[in-house]
Amino acid sequence: MSTEINFKELASQYEKELRENCLPFWLNHSIDKEFGGYFTCLNRDGSVYDTDKFIWLQGREVWLFAMLYNNLEKNQEWLQTAIDGAEFLKKYGHDGNYDFYFSVTREGKPIVQPYNIFSNTFACMAFAQLAKATGSEEYAEIAKKTFERILARRSNPKGQWNKLYPETRPMKDFALPMIICNMALEVEDIINDPALIDKTIDESVHEIVDVFYQPDLGVIMENLAPDGSLIDCFEGRRVNPGHDLEAMWFLMNIGIRRNDRKLIDKAVEISLSVIKYGWDEKYGGIFYFMDRKGYPTQELEWDQKLWWVHLESTIAMIKGYQLTGNEECLEWFKKLNDYMWAHFKDQEYPEWYGYLNRRGEVLLPLKGGKWKGCFHVPRGLYQIWQILETLK
């Protein structure tokens, strides 16, 4: 199978897409030169169609350009872009207690309260990467304070903004341990507390592998009861294959860091189980939401094919092959790679489409919005390119 893929040629394809199409798109269209921060609501051609700023996407773009500066090349435009976004976040992104709002106006006035802890997690990652890039003690301190707030809010992430009636049907969600395990790797140099980082990672890995993963189903549940038991309701039956697969390459990175082959093998095993479960045999691609009992989902967009789901799954598969040599991972990588370039790649304008219908046709021509920003496409292109480089 490996002879069918020219790794060198494919690596060049991903590098070119990142450098010549994706990054210039965001640098040319997303930067708000008047008020700071970034526009994320961008049409197919990059024109701005809404100026509200979603804080988790602001953090993601800061992180992306700081990460590339730290790991790819000391490009001053990338660094300045990250600094400009971080300064906006520092001034307008949080409530003074380092709980970051969900959204603000173009000028930075709060719109939606800091109910979403993921605004915090991506701000933390952003300031940590930028602290590494600049050596700024101020940015490092913001990362530390935000990390503290995340750990403090972990047991009740939405806090006073939780709309659920207490005690009737308490649930814990998979997204939190998933993102925290990756965030801990990102910020460990800045936090400089190995015991705390190890404890945080241990807890997150345990939750993912031993609690949320259901071996008899071969998938990870999005929500469970606090004691880890299954709940028979819409939320309790929800499966999100893309989330599962993104988490698996996070676990592979933890396995690399800890030289834990058992964890890597487990992550690959789960990855292969999930992608078989989530693949649309009729039209190709991966379903967005599924129900563990096969019932109708409450999400009307359940059968859409989303950009991030496919990019994260592709990373998981090529990383699984890189680390284990598992040919099944390579087969899935090839299938995902072919699907993405055929359906998500815009042949006329830079950047990729985000939302396809089940048949793989463009549903929304936008390149950015409330949920899609400068993150999954460039991170995915970078990650896949870097892994392919090692396979030449």
mmCIF file of C-alpha atoms in Angstrom:
data_model
loop_
_atom_site.group_PDB
_atom_site.id
_atom_site.type_symbol
_atom_site.label_atom_id
_atom_site.label_comp_id
_atom_site.label_asym_id
_atom_site.label_seq_id
_atom_site.Cartn_x
_atom_site.Cartn_y
_atom_site.Cartn_z
ATOM 1 C CA MET A 1 0.000 0.000 0.000
ATOM 2 C CA SER A 2 2.754 2.456 0.941
ATOM 3 C CA THR A 3 4.188 2.252 -2.584
ATOM 4 C CA GLU A 4 0.958 3.799 -3.901
ATOM 5 C CA ILE A 5 1.610 7.046 -2.036
ATOM 6 C CA ASN A 6 4.415 9.378 -3.000
ATOM 7 C CA PHE A 7 4.992 10.834 0.455
ATOM 8 C CA LYS A 8 7.461 13.438 -0.810
ATOM 9 C CA GLU A 9 5.061 14.730 -3.435
ATOM 10 C CA LEU A 10 2.128 14.757 -1.019
ATOM 11 C CA ALA A 11 4.169 16.574 1.641
ATOM 12 C CA SER A 12 4.937 19.290 -0.916
ATOM 13 C CA GLN A 13 1.243 19.562 -1.783
ATOM 14 C CA TYR A 14 0.297 20.187 1.853
ATOM 15 C CA GLU A 15 3.159 22.638 2.365
ATOM 16 C CA LYS A 16 2.233 24.612 -0.743
ATOM 17 C CA GLU A 17 -1.432 24.752 0.292
ATOM 18 C CA LEU A 18 -0.467 26.097 3.712
ATOM 19 C CA ARG A 19 2.113 28.640 2.581
ATOM 20 C CA GLU A 20 0.650 29.872 -0.692
ATOM 21 C CA ASN A 21 -3.115 29.638 -0.136
ATOM 22 C CA CYS A 22 -4.250 29.232 3.448
ATOM 23 C CA LEU A 23 -1.982 31.559 5.431
ATOM 24 C CA PRO A 24 -2.092 34.435 2.894
ATOM 25 C CA PHE A 25 -5.904 34.235 2.963
ATOM 26 C CA TRP A 26 -6.035 34.953 6.708
ATOM 27 C CA LEU A 27 -3.203 37.481 6.645
ATOM 28 C CA ASN A 28 -4.856 39.397 3.809
ATOM 29 C CA HIS A 29 -8.464 39.316 5.009
ATOM 30 C CA SER A 30 -8.800 38.651 8.743
ATOM 31 C CA ILE A 31 -6.692 41.351 10.369
ATOM 32 C CA ASP A 32 -8.663 44.306 11.720
ATOM 33 C CA LYS A 33 -6.161 47.122 11.284
ATOM 34 C CA GLU A 34 -8.451 49.709 12.866
ATOM 35 C CA PHE A 35 -9.572 48.079 16.130
ATOM 36 C CA GLY A 36 -7.209 45.118 16.491
ATOM 37 C CA GLY A 37 -8.045 41.440 16.635
ATOM 38 C CA TYR A 38 -9.371 39.451 13.728
ATOM 39 C CA PHE A 39 -12.391 39.188 11.488
ATOM 40 C CA THR A 40 -13.489 35.564 11.173
ATOM 41 C CA CYS A 41 -16.767 35.961 9.278
ATOM 42 C CA LEU A 42 -15.321 35.816 5.783
ATOM 43 C CA ASN A 43 -17.023 35.049 2.487
ATOM 44 C CA ARG A 44 -15.606 32.670 -0.080
ATOM 45 C CA ASP A 45 -13.465 35.474 -1.528
ATOM 46 C CA GLY A 46 -12.352 36.753 1.874
ATOM 47 C CA SER A 47 -14.700 39.744 2.108
ATOM 48 C CA VAL A 48 -16.048 40.428 5.615
ATOM 49 C CA TYR A 49 -19.760 39.778 6.138
ATOM 50 C CA ASP A 50 -19.952 40.278 9.939
ATOM 51 C CA THR A 51 -17.607 42.122 12.286
ATOM 52 C CA ASP A 52 -18.430 40.512 15.656
ATOM 53 C CA LYS A 53 -15.413 38.808 17.205
ATOM 54 C CA PHE A 54 -15.668 35.352 18.735
ATOM 55 C CA ILE A 55 -13.088 35.062 21.460
ATOM 56 C CA TRP A 56 -12.239 31.394 21.099
ATOM 57 C CA LEU A 57 -11.480 32.034 17.404
ATOM 58 C CA GLN A 58 -9.370 35.071 18.322
ATOM 59 C CA GLY A 59 -7.350 32.837 20.654
ATOM 60 C CA ARG A 60 -7.006 30.160 18.010
ATOM 61 C CA GLU A 61 -5.586 32.595 15.461
ATOM 62 C CA VAL A 62 -3.098 34.021 17.963
ATOM 63 C CA TRP A 63 -2.044 30.457 18.801
ATOM 64 C CA LEU A 64 -1.749 29.438 15.146
ATOM 65 C CA PHE A 65 0.592 32.217 14.085
ATOM 66 C CA ALA A 66 2.645 32.040 17.302
ATOM 67 C CA MET A 67 2.954 28.256 16.930
ATOM 68 C CA LEU A 68 4.133 28.556 13.325
ATOM 69 C CA TYR A 69 6.630 31.239 14.356
ATOM 70 C CA ASN A 70 7.969 28.951 17.090
ATOM 71 C CA ASN A 71 8.044 25.736 15.076
ATOM 72 C CA LEU A 72 8.320 26.555 11.379
ATOM 73 C CA GLU A 73 10.212 29.794 10.790
ATOM 74 C CA LYS A 74 10.892 33.125 12.497
ATOM 75 C CA ASN A 75 8.539 35.023 10.220
ATOM 76 C CA GLN A 76 8.061 38.527 11.652
ATOM 77 C CA GLU A 77 4.688 39.012 9.950
ATOM 78 C CA TRP A 78 3.374 35.903 11.705
ATOM 79 C CA LEU A 79 4.704 37.099 15.048
ATOM 80 C CA GLN A 80 3.263 40.584 14.690
ATOM 81 C CA THR A 81 -0.087 39.139 13.647
ATOM 82 C CA ALA A 82 -0.133 37.015 16.809
ATOM 83 C CA ILE A 83 0.885 39.954 19.017
ATOM 84 C CA ASP A 84 -1.830 42.196 17.552
ATOM 85 C CA GLY A 85 -4.470 39.579 18.297
ATOM 86 C CA ALA A 86 -3.132 38.949 21.795
ATOM 87 C CA GLU A 87 -3.222 42.646 22.652
ATOM 88 C CA PHE A 88 -6.892 42.767 21.652
ATOM 89 C CA LEU A 89 -7.593 39.700 23.810
ATOM 90 C CA LYS A 90 -5.680 41.185 26.720
ATOM 91 C CA LYS A 91 -7.649 44.438 26.623
ATOM 92 C CA TYR A 92 -11.125 43.284 25.643
ATOM 93 C CA GLY A 93 -11.338 39.498 25.751
ATOM 94 C CA HIS A 94 -11.951 38.797 29.430
ATOM 95 C CA ASP A 95 -13.882 40.037 32.441
ATOM 96 C CA GLY A 96 -10.849 41.019 34.529
ATOM 97 C CA ASN A 97 -10.777 37.630 36.247
ATOM 98 C CA TYR A 98 -9.413 35.855 33.143
ATOM 99 C CA ASP A 99 -12.721 34.315 32.228
ATOM 100 C CA PHE A 100 -12.914 35.050 28.513
ATOM 101 C CA TYR A 101 -16.124 36.207 26.867
ATOM 102 C CA PHE A 102 -17.683 34.170 24.082
ATOM 103 C CA SER A 103 -18.039 37.187 21.782
ATOM 104 C CA VAL A 104 -17.444 40.932 21.633
ATOM 105 C CA THR A 105 -18.204 43.695 19.151
ATOM 106 C CA ARG A 106 -15.653 44.773 16.597
ATOM 107 C CA GLU A 107 -14.501 47.469 19.032
ATOM 108 C CA GLY A 108 -14.265 45.009 21.922
ATOM 109 C CA LYS A 109 -17.493 45.576 23.875
ATOM 110 C CA PRO A 110 -18.774 42.308 25.456
ATOM 111 C CA ILE A 111 -21.760 40.669 23.748
ATOM 112 C CA VAL A 112 -21.958 37.154 25.214
ATOM 113 C CA GLN A 113 -20.865 36.271 28.742
ATOM 114 C CA PRO A 114 -17.889 33.934 29.403
ATOM 115 C CA TYR A 115 -20.106 30.846 29.662
ATOM 116 C CA ASN A 116 -17.922 28.817 27.288
ATOM 117 C CA ILE A 117 -14.759 27.516 28.938
ATOM 118 C CA PHE A 118 -13.230 26.924 25.507
ATOM 119 C CA SER A 119 -12.720 30.665 25.178
ATOM 120 C CA ASN A 120 -10.418 30.221 28.191
ATOM 121 C CA THR A 121 -8.628 27.148 26.881
ATOM 122 C CA PHE A 122 -7.689 28.717 23.559
ATOM 123 C CA ALA A 123 -6.689 31.990 25.193
ATOM 124 C CA CYS A 124 -4.440 30.011 27.528
ATOM 125 C CA MET A 125 -2.827 28.169 24.609
ATOM 126 C CA ALA A 126 -2.470 31.438 22.679
ATOM 127 C CA PHE A 127 -0.697 33.355 25.418
ATOM 128 C CA ALA A 128 1.532 30.366 26.235
ATOM 129 C CA GLN A 129 2.713 30.061 22.617
ATOM 130 C CA LEU A 130 3.229 33.797 22.360
ATOM 131 C CA ALA A 131 5.156 33.878 25.624
ATOM 132 C CA LYS A 132 7.536 31.310 24.113
ATOM 133 C CA ALA A 133 7.838 33.376 20.946
ATOM 134 C CA THR A 134 8.448 36.723 22.642
ATOM 135 C CA GLY A 135 9.822 35.858 26.083
ATOM 136 C CA SER A 136 7.151 38.156 27.515
ATOM 137 C CA GLU A 137 6.559 37.637 31.240
ATOM 138 C CA GLU A 138 3.216 39.407 30.894
ATOM 139 C CA TYR A 139 1.939 36.918 28.323
ATOM 140 C CA ALA A 140 3.245 34.020 30.430
ATOM 141 C CA GLU A 141 1.414 35.367 33.475
ATOM 142 C CA ILE A 142 -1.856 35.657 31.542
ATOM 143 C CA ALA A 143 -1.441 32.040 30.400
ATOM 144 C CA LYS A 144 -0.859 30.929 34.008
ATOM 145 C CA LYS A 145 -3.829 32.827 35.398
ATOM 146 C CA THR A 146 -6.084 31.529 32.645
ATOM 147 C CA PHE A 147 -4.876 27.970 33.292
ATOM 148 C CA GLU A 148 -5.768 28.391 36.955
ATOM 149 C CA ARG A 149 -9.259 29.561 36.020
ATOM 150 C CA ILE A 150 -9.736 26.561 33.733
ATOM 151 C CA LEU A 151 -8.812 24.113 36.492
ATOM 152 C CA ALA A 152 -11.051 25.974 38.941
ATOM 153 C CA ARG A 153 -14.012 25.837 36.542
ATOM 154 C CA ARG A 154 -13.448 22.266 35.408
ATOM 155 C CA SER A 155 -16.105 20.654 37.621
ATOM 156 C CA ASN A 156 -18.754 23.191 36.584
ATOM 157 C CA PRO A 157 -17.537 24.787 33.333
ATOM 158 C CA LYS A 158 -20.588 26.950 32.594
ATOM 159 C CA GLY A 159 -21.081 27.987 36.212
ATOM 160 C CA GLN A 160 -23.748 30.611 36.675
ATOM 161 C CA TRP A 161 -24.510 30.510 32.950
ATOM 162 C CA ASN A 162 -25.543 26.840 32.952
ATOM 163 C CA LYS A 163 -29.116 26.732 31.652
ATOM 164 C CA LEU A 164 -29.804 23.208 32.866
ATOM 165 C CA TYR A 165 -31.931 22.686 35.961
ATOM 166 C CA PRO A 166 -29.594 21.426 38.683
ATOM 167 C CA GLU A 167 -29.661 17.802 39.838
ATOM 168 C CA THR A 168 -32.360 16.497 37.465
ATOM 169 C CA ARG A 169 -29.972 15.090 34.868
ATOM 170 C CA PRO A 170 -26.371 16.047 35.666
ATOM 171 C CA MET A 171 -23.867 15.238 32.937
ATOM 172 C CA LYS A 172 -20.193 15.621 32.213
ATOM 173 C CA ASP A 173 -18.922 16.127 28.692
ATOM 174 C CA PHE A 174 -16.057 14.607 26.774
ATOM 175 C CA ALA A 175 -14.898 17.870 25.189
ATOM 176 C CA LEU A 176 -13.362 19.129 28.432
ATOM 177 C CA PRO A 177 -10.889 16.320 29.259
ATOM 178 C CA MET A 178 -10.107 16.118 25.554
ATOM 179 C CA ILE A 179 -9.097 19.752 25.235
ATOM 180 C CA ILE A 180 -7.406 19.912 28.637
ATOM 181 C CA CYS A 181 -5.051 17.016 27.854
ATOM 182 C CA ASN A 182 -3.861 18.803 24.710
ATOM 183 C CA MET A 183 -3.731 22.187 26.419
ATOM 184 C CA ALA A 184 -1.563 20.765 29.212
ATOM 185 C CA LEU A 185 1.048 19.682 26.663
ATOM 186 C CA GLU A 186 0.897 23.121 25.060
ATOM 187 C CA VAL A 187 1.468 25.102 28.247
ATOM 188 C CA GLU A 188 3.722 22.880 30.348
ATOM 189 C CA ASP A 189 6.859 24.957 29.669
ATOM 190 C CA ILE A 190 5.077 28.132 30.755
ATOM 191 C CA ILE A 191 3.272 26.687 33.783
ATOM 192 C CA ASN A 192 6.554 25.129 34.960
ATOM 193 C CA ASP A 193 4.891 22.804 37.444
ATOM 194 C CA PRO A 194 5.608 19.227 36.256
ATOM 195 C CA ALA A 195 3.563 17.601 39.026
ATOM 196 C CA LEU A 196 0.473 19.674 38.186
ATOM 197 C CA ILE A 197 0.852 19.036 34.463
ATOM 198 C CA ASP A 198 1.293 15.287 34.967
ATOM 199 C CA LYS A 199 -1.699 15.143 37.294
ATOM 200 C CA THR A 200 -3.823 17.100 34.806
ATOM 201 C CA ILE A 201 -2.787 14.840 31.923
ATOM 202 C CA ASP A 202 -3.288 11.654 33.985
ATOM 203 C CA GLU A 203 -6.814 12.680 34.919
ATOM 204 C CA SER A 204 -7.704 13.612 31.349
ATOM 205 C CA VAL A 205 -6.283 10.422 29.822
ATOM 206 C CA HIS A 206 -8.138 8.317 32.386
ATOM 207 C CA GLU A 207 -11.415 10.090 31.586
ATOM 208 C CA ILE A 208 -10.962 9.635 27.839
ATOM 209 C CA VAL A 209 -9.782 6.016 27.739
ATOM 210 C CA ASP A 210 -11.379 4.468 30.828
ATOM 211 C CA VAL A 211 -14.597 6.447 31.203
ATOM 212 C CA PHE A 212 -15.862 8.054 27.993
ATOM 213 C CA TYR A 213 -14.628 5.318 25.644
ATOM 214 C CA GLN A 214 -17.122 2.458 25.410
ATOM 215 C CA PRO A 215 -15.280 -0.717 24.302
ATOM 216 C CA ASP A 216 -18.459 -2.617 23.532
ATOM 217 C CA LEU A 217 -19.583 0.157 21.154
ATOM 218 C CA GLY A 218 -16.109 1.043 19.876
ATOM 219 C CA VAL A 219 -16.776 4.777 20.217
ATOM 220 C CA ILE A 220 -16.512 7.599 22.721
ATOM 221 C CA MET A 221 -19.639 9.130 24.210
ATOM 222 C CA GLU A 222 -19.999 12.915 24.169
ATOM 223 C CA ASN A 223 -21.864 12.970 27.501
ATOM 224 C CA LEU A 224 -22.094 10.678 30.511
ATOM 225 C CA ALA A 225 -23.559 10.759 33.981
ATOM 226 C CA PRO A 226 -21.107 12.066 36.619
ATOM 227 C CA ASP A 227 -20.436 8.470 37.722
ATOM 228 C CA GLY A 228 -19.514 7.493 34.150
ATOM 229 C CA SER A 229 -22.697 5.591 33.364
ATOM 230 C CA LEU A 230 -24.623 5.876 30.101
ATOM 231 C CA ILE A 231 -27.689 8.114 29.896
ATOM 232 C CA ASP A 232 -30.572 7.315 27.566
ATOM 233 C CA CYS A 233 -31.495 10.713 26.140
ATOM 234 C CA PHE A 234 -30.492 12.763 23.087
ATOM 235 C CA GLU A 235 -27.355 14.174 24.718
ATOM 236 C CA GLY A 236 -26.536 10.890 26.417
ATOM 237 C CA ARG A 237 -26.647 8.933 23.156
ATOM 238 C CA ARG A 238 -24.621 11.449 21.128
ATOM 239 C CA VAL A 239 -21.501 10.342 19.276
ATOM 240 C CA ASN A 240 -19.249 12.820 17.448
ATOM 241 C CA PRO A 241 -16.700 10.791 15.442
ATOM 242 C CA GLY A 242 -14.589 13.843 14.575
ATOM 243 C CA HIS A 243 -14.176 14.719 18.244
ATOM 244 C CA ASP A 244 -13.137 11.161 19.000
ATOM 245 C CA LEU A 245 -10.502 11.127 16.269
ATOM 246 C CA GLU A 246 -9.092 14.537 17.186
ATOM 247 C CA ALA A 247 -8.705 13.331 20.766
ATOM 248 C CA MET A 248 -6.863 10.239 19.566
ATOM 249 C CA TRP A 249 -4.016 12.161 17.978
ATOM 250 C CA PHE A 250 -3.800 14.209 21.173
ATOM 251 C CA LEU A 251 -3.369 10.912 23.037
ATOM 252 C CA MET A 252 -0.725 9.810 20.528
ATOM 253 C CA ASN A 253 1.218 12.996 21.310
ATOM 254 C CA ILE A 254 0.977 12.229 25.024
ATOM 255 C CA GLY A 255 2.189 8.709 24.266
ATOM 256 C CA ILE A 256 5.184 10.185 22.425
ATOM 257 C CA ARG A 257 5.957 12.557 25.294
ATOM 258 C CA ARG A 258 5.783 9.754 27.857
ATOM 259 C CA ASN A 259 7.284 7.045 25.670
ATOM 260 C CA ASP A 260 4.105 5.089 26.307
ATOM 261 C CA ARG A 261 3.684 2.620 23.448
ATOM 262 C CA LYS A 262 0.625 1.081 25.098
ATOM 263 C CA LEU A 263 -1.213 4.417 25.009
ATOM 264 C CA ILE A 264 -0.248 4.980 21.369
ATOM 265 C CA ASP A 265 -1.489 1.522 20.399
ATOM 266 C CA LYS A 266 -4.736 2.111 22.292
ATOM 267 C CA ALA A 267 -5.270 5.431 20.519
ATOM 268 C CA VAL A 268 -4.736 3.771 17.139
ATOM 269 C CA GLU A 269 -7.119 0.949 18.043
ATOM 270 C CA ILE A 270 -9.841 3.420 19.039
ATOM 271 C CA SER A 271 -9.189 5.563 15.941
ATOM 272 C CA LEU A 272 -9.765 2.650 13.589
ATOM 273 C CA SER A 273 -12.897 1.591 15.450
ATOM 274 C CA VAL A 274 -14.363 5.108 15.379
ATOM 275 C CA ILE A 275 -13.697 5.830 11.714
ATOM 276 C CA LYS A 276 -15.352 2.586 10.651
ATOM 277 C CA TYR A 277 -18.341 3.531 12.786
ATOM 278 C CA GLY A 278 -18.564 7.113 11.491
ATOM 279 C CA TRP A 279 -17.848 6.634 7.779
ATOM 280 C CA ASP A 280 -20.714 7.217 5.358
ATOM 281 C CA GLU A 281 -20.610 4.131 3.148
ATOM 282 C CA LYS A 282 -23.105 5.599 0.674
ATOM 283 C CA TYR A 283 -21.601 9.023 -0.083
ATOM 284 C CA GLY A 284 -18.206 8.956 1.596
ATOM 285 C CA GLY A 285 -16.968 11.229 4.360
ATOM 286 C CA ILE A 286 -17.628 11.150 8.090
ATOM 287 C CA PHE A 287 -20.965 11.917 9.710
ATOM 288 C CA TYR A 288 -21.042 14.916 12.056
ATOM 289 C CA PHE A 289 -23.326 13.482 14.756
ATOM 290 C CA MET A 290 -24.606 9.965 15.381
ATOM 291 C CA ASP A 291 -26.786 8.242 17.950
ATOM 292 C CA ARG A 292 -25.359 5.217 19.733
ATOM 293 C CA LYS A 293 -28.691 3.392 19.406
ATOM 294 C CA GLY A 294 -29.217 4.465 15.810
ATOM 295 C CA TYR A 295 -32.133 6.740 16.690
ATOM 296 C CA PRO A 296 -32.753 10.080 14.929
ATOM 297 C CA THR A 297 -30.456 12.789 16.301
ATOM 298 C CA GLN A 298 -31.648 16.123 17.667
ATOM 299 C CA GLU A 299 -29.021 17.861 15.520
ATOM 300 C CA LEU A 300 -30.536 18.530 12.110
ATOM 301 C CA GLU A 301 -27.011 18.919 10.720
ATOM 302 C CA TRP A 302 -26.113 15.355 11.744
ATOM 303 C CA ASP A 303 -25.290 14.189 8.220
ATOM 304 C CA GLN A 304 -23.271 17.213 7.114
ATOM 305 C CA LYS A 305 -19.613 16.726 6.261
ATOM 306 C CA LEU A 306 -17.485 19.268 8.144
ATOM 307 C CA TRP A 307 -13.962 20.483 7.422
ATOM 308 C CA TRP A 308 -12.572 20.015 10.927
ATOM 309 C CA VAL A 309 -13.927 16.489 11.309
ATOM 310 C CA HIS A 310 -12.059 15.340 8.206
ATOM 311 C CA LEU A 311 -8.828 17.219 8.872
ATOM 312 C CA GLU A 312 -8.570 15.946 12.454
ATOM 313 C CA SER A 313 -9.363 12.392 11.331
ATOM 314 C CA THR A 314 -6.694 12.617 8.638
ATOM 315 C CA ILE A 315 -4.107 13.718 11.214
ATOM 316 C CA ALA A 316 -5.066 10.787 13.437
ATOM 317 C CA MET A 317 -4.672 8.286 10.611
ATOM 318 C CA ILE A 318 -1.340 9.475 9.229
ATOM 319 C CA LYS A 319 0.067 9.896 12.753
ATOM 320 C CA GLY A 320 -1.155 6.402 13.626
ATOM 321 C CA TYR A 321 0.663 5.047 10.579
ATOM 322 C CA GLN A 322 3.794 7.059 11.361
ATOM 323 C CA LEU A 323 3.971 5.729 14.925
ATOM 324 C CA THR A 324 2.925 2.104 14.398
ATOM 325 C CA GLY A 325 3.224 1.283 10.702
ATOM 326 C CA ASN A 326 -0.372 0.080 10.756
ATOM 327 C CA GLU A 327 -1.359 -0.321 7.093
ATOM 328 C CA GLU A 328 -5.053 0.097 7.913
ATOM 329 C CA CYS A 329 -4.282 3.632 9.120
ATOM 330 C CA LEU A 330 -2.581 4.331 5.803
ATOM 331 C CA GLU A 331 -5.578 3.001 3.864
ATOM 332 C CA TRP A 332 -7.871 5.353 5.783
ATOM 333 C CA PHE A 333 -5.461 8.256 5.349
ATOM 334 C CA LYS A 334 -5.538 7.788 1.581
ATOM 335 C CA LYS A 335 -9.339 7.634 1.566
ATOM 336 C CA LEU A 336 -9.628 10.776 3.720
ATOM 337 C CA ASN A 337 -6.951 12.629 1.758
ATOM 338 C CA ASP A 338 -8.742 11.936 -1.532
ATOM 339 C CA TYR A 339 -12.097 12.997 -0.085
ATOM 340 C CA MET A 340 -10.789 16.276 1.367
ATOM 341 C CA TRP A 341 -9.005 17.490 -1.738
ATOM 342 C CA ALA A 342 -11.965 16.570 -3.925
ATOM 343 C CA HIS A 343 -14.640 18.214 -1.770
ATOM 344 C CA PHE A 344 -13.294 20.801 0.724
ATOM 345 C CA LYS A 345 -10.625 22.423 -1.442
ATOM 346 C CA ASP A 346 -11.923 25.518 -3.242
ATOM 347 C CA GLN A 347 -10.517 25.417 -6.762
ATOM 348 C CA GLU A 348 -11.024 29.144 -7.381
ATOM 349 C CA TYR A 349 -10.286 30.948 -4.084
ATOM 350 C CA PRO A 350 -7.885 30.213 -1.211
ATOM 351 C CA GLU A 351 -8.834 28.405 2.009
ATOM 352 C CA TRP A 352 -11.247 25.493 2.252
ATOM 353 C CA TYR A 353 -14.993 25.167 2.471
ATOM 354 C CA GLY A 354 -16.271 24.241 5.894
ATOM 355 C CA TYR A 355 -19.735 22.823 5.378
ATOM 356 C CA LEU A 356 -20.818 20.204 2.857
ATOM 357 C CA ASN A 357 -24.104 18.337 2.622
ATOM 358 C CA ARG A 358 -24.183 14.581 2.953
ATOM 359 C CA ARG A 359 -23.440 14.107 -0.744
ATOM 360 C CA GLY A 360 -20.280 16.184 -0.405
ATOM 361 C CA GLU A 361 -21.654 19.270 -2.169
ATOM 362 C CA VAL A 362 -20.902 22.764 -0.833
ATOM 363 C CA LEU A 363 -23.644 23.764 1.591
ATOM 364 C CA LEU A 364 -22.220 27.114 2.757
ATOM 365 C CA PRO A 365 -19.553 28.859 0.663
ATOM 366 C CA LEU A 366 -18.151 30.797 3.638
ATOM 367 C CA LYS A 367 -14.503 30.477 4.601
ATOM 368 C CA GLY A 368 -14.995 31.645 8.167
ATOM 369 C CA GLY A 369 -17.774 32.402 10.617
ATOM 370 C CA LYS A 370 -18.824 31.942 14.219
ATOM 371 C CA TRP A 371 -17.292 28.456 14.398
ATOM 372 C CA LYS A 372 -14.748 28.319 11.570
ATOM 373 C CA GLY A 373 -11.653 30.449 11.883
ATOM 374 C CA CYS A 374 -7.919 30.382 11.280
ATOM 375 C CA PHE A 375 -7.272 27.070 12.991
ATOM 376 C CA HIS A 376 -8.270 23.610 11.755
ATOM 377 C CA VAL A 377 -7.287 24.056 8.107
ATOM 378 C CA PRO A 378 -3.834 25.583 8.691
ATOM 379 C CA ARG A 379 -3.127 23.372 11.716
ATOM 380 C CA GLY A 380 -4.198 20.304 9.765
ATOM 381 C CA LEU A 381 -2.147 21.211 6.694
ATOM 382 C CA TYR A 382 0.879 21.857 8.905
ATOM 383 C CA GLN A 383 0.518 18.669 10.964
ATOM 384 C CA ILE A 384 -0.041 16.397 7.962
ATOM 385 C CA TRP A 385 2.810 18.021 6.014
ATOM 386 C CA GLN A 386 5.220 17.572 8.931
ATOM 387 C CA ILE A 387 4.282 13.907 9.385
ATOM 388 C CA LEU A 388 4.539 13.180 5.650
ATOM 389 C CA GLU A 389 8.036 14.703 5.687
ATOM 390 C CA THR A 390 9.151 11.928 8.061
ATOM 391 C CA LEU A 391 7.756 9.241 5.750
ATOM 392 C CA LYS A 392 9.640 10.221 2.583
#
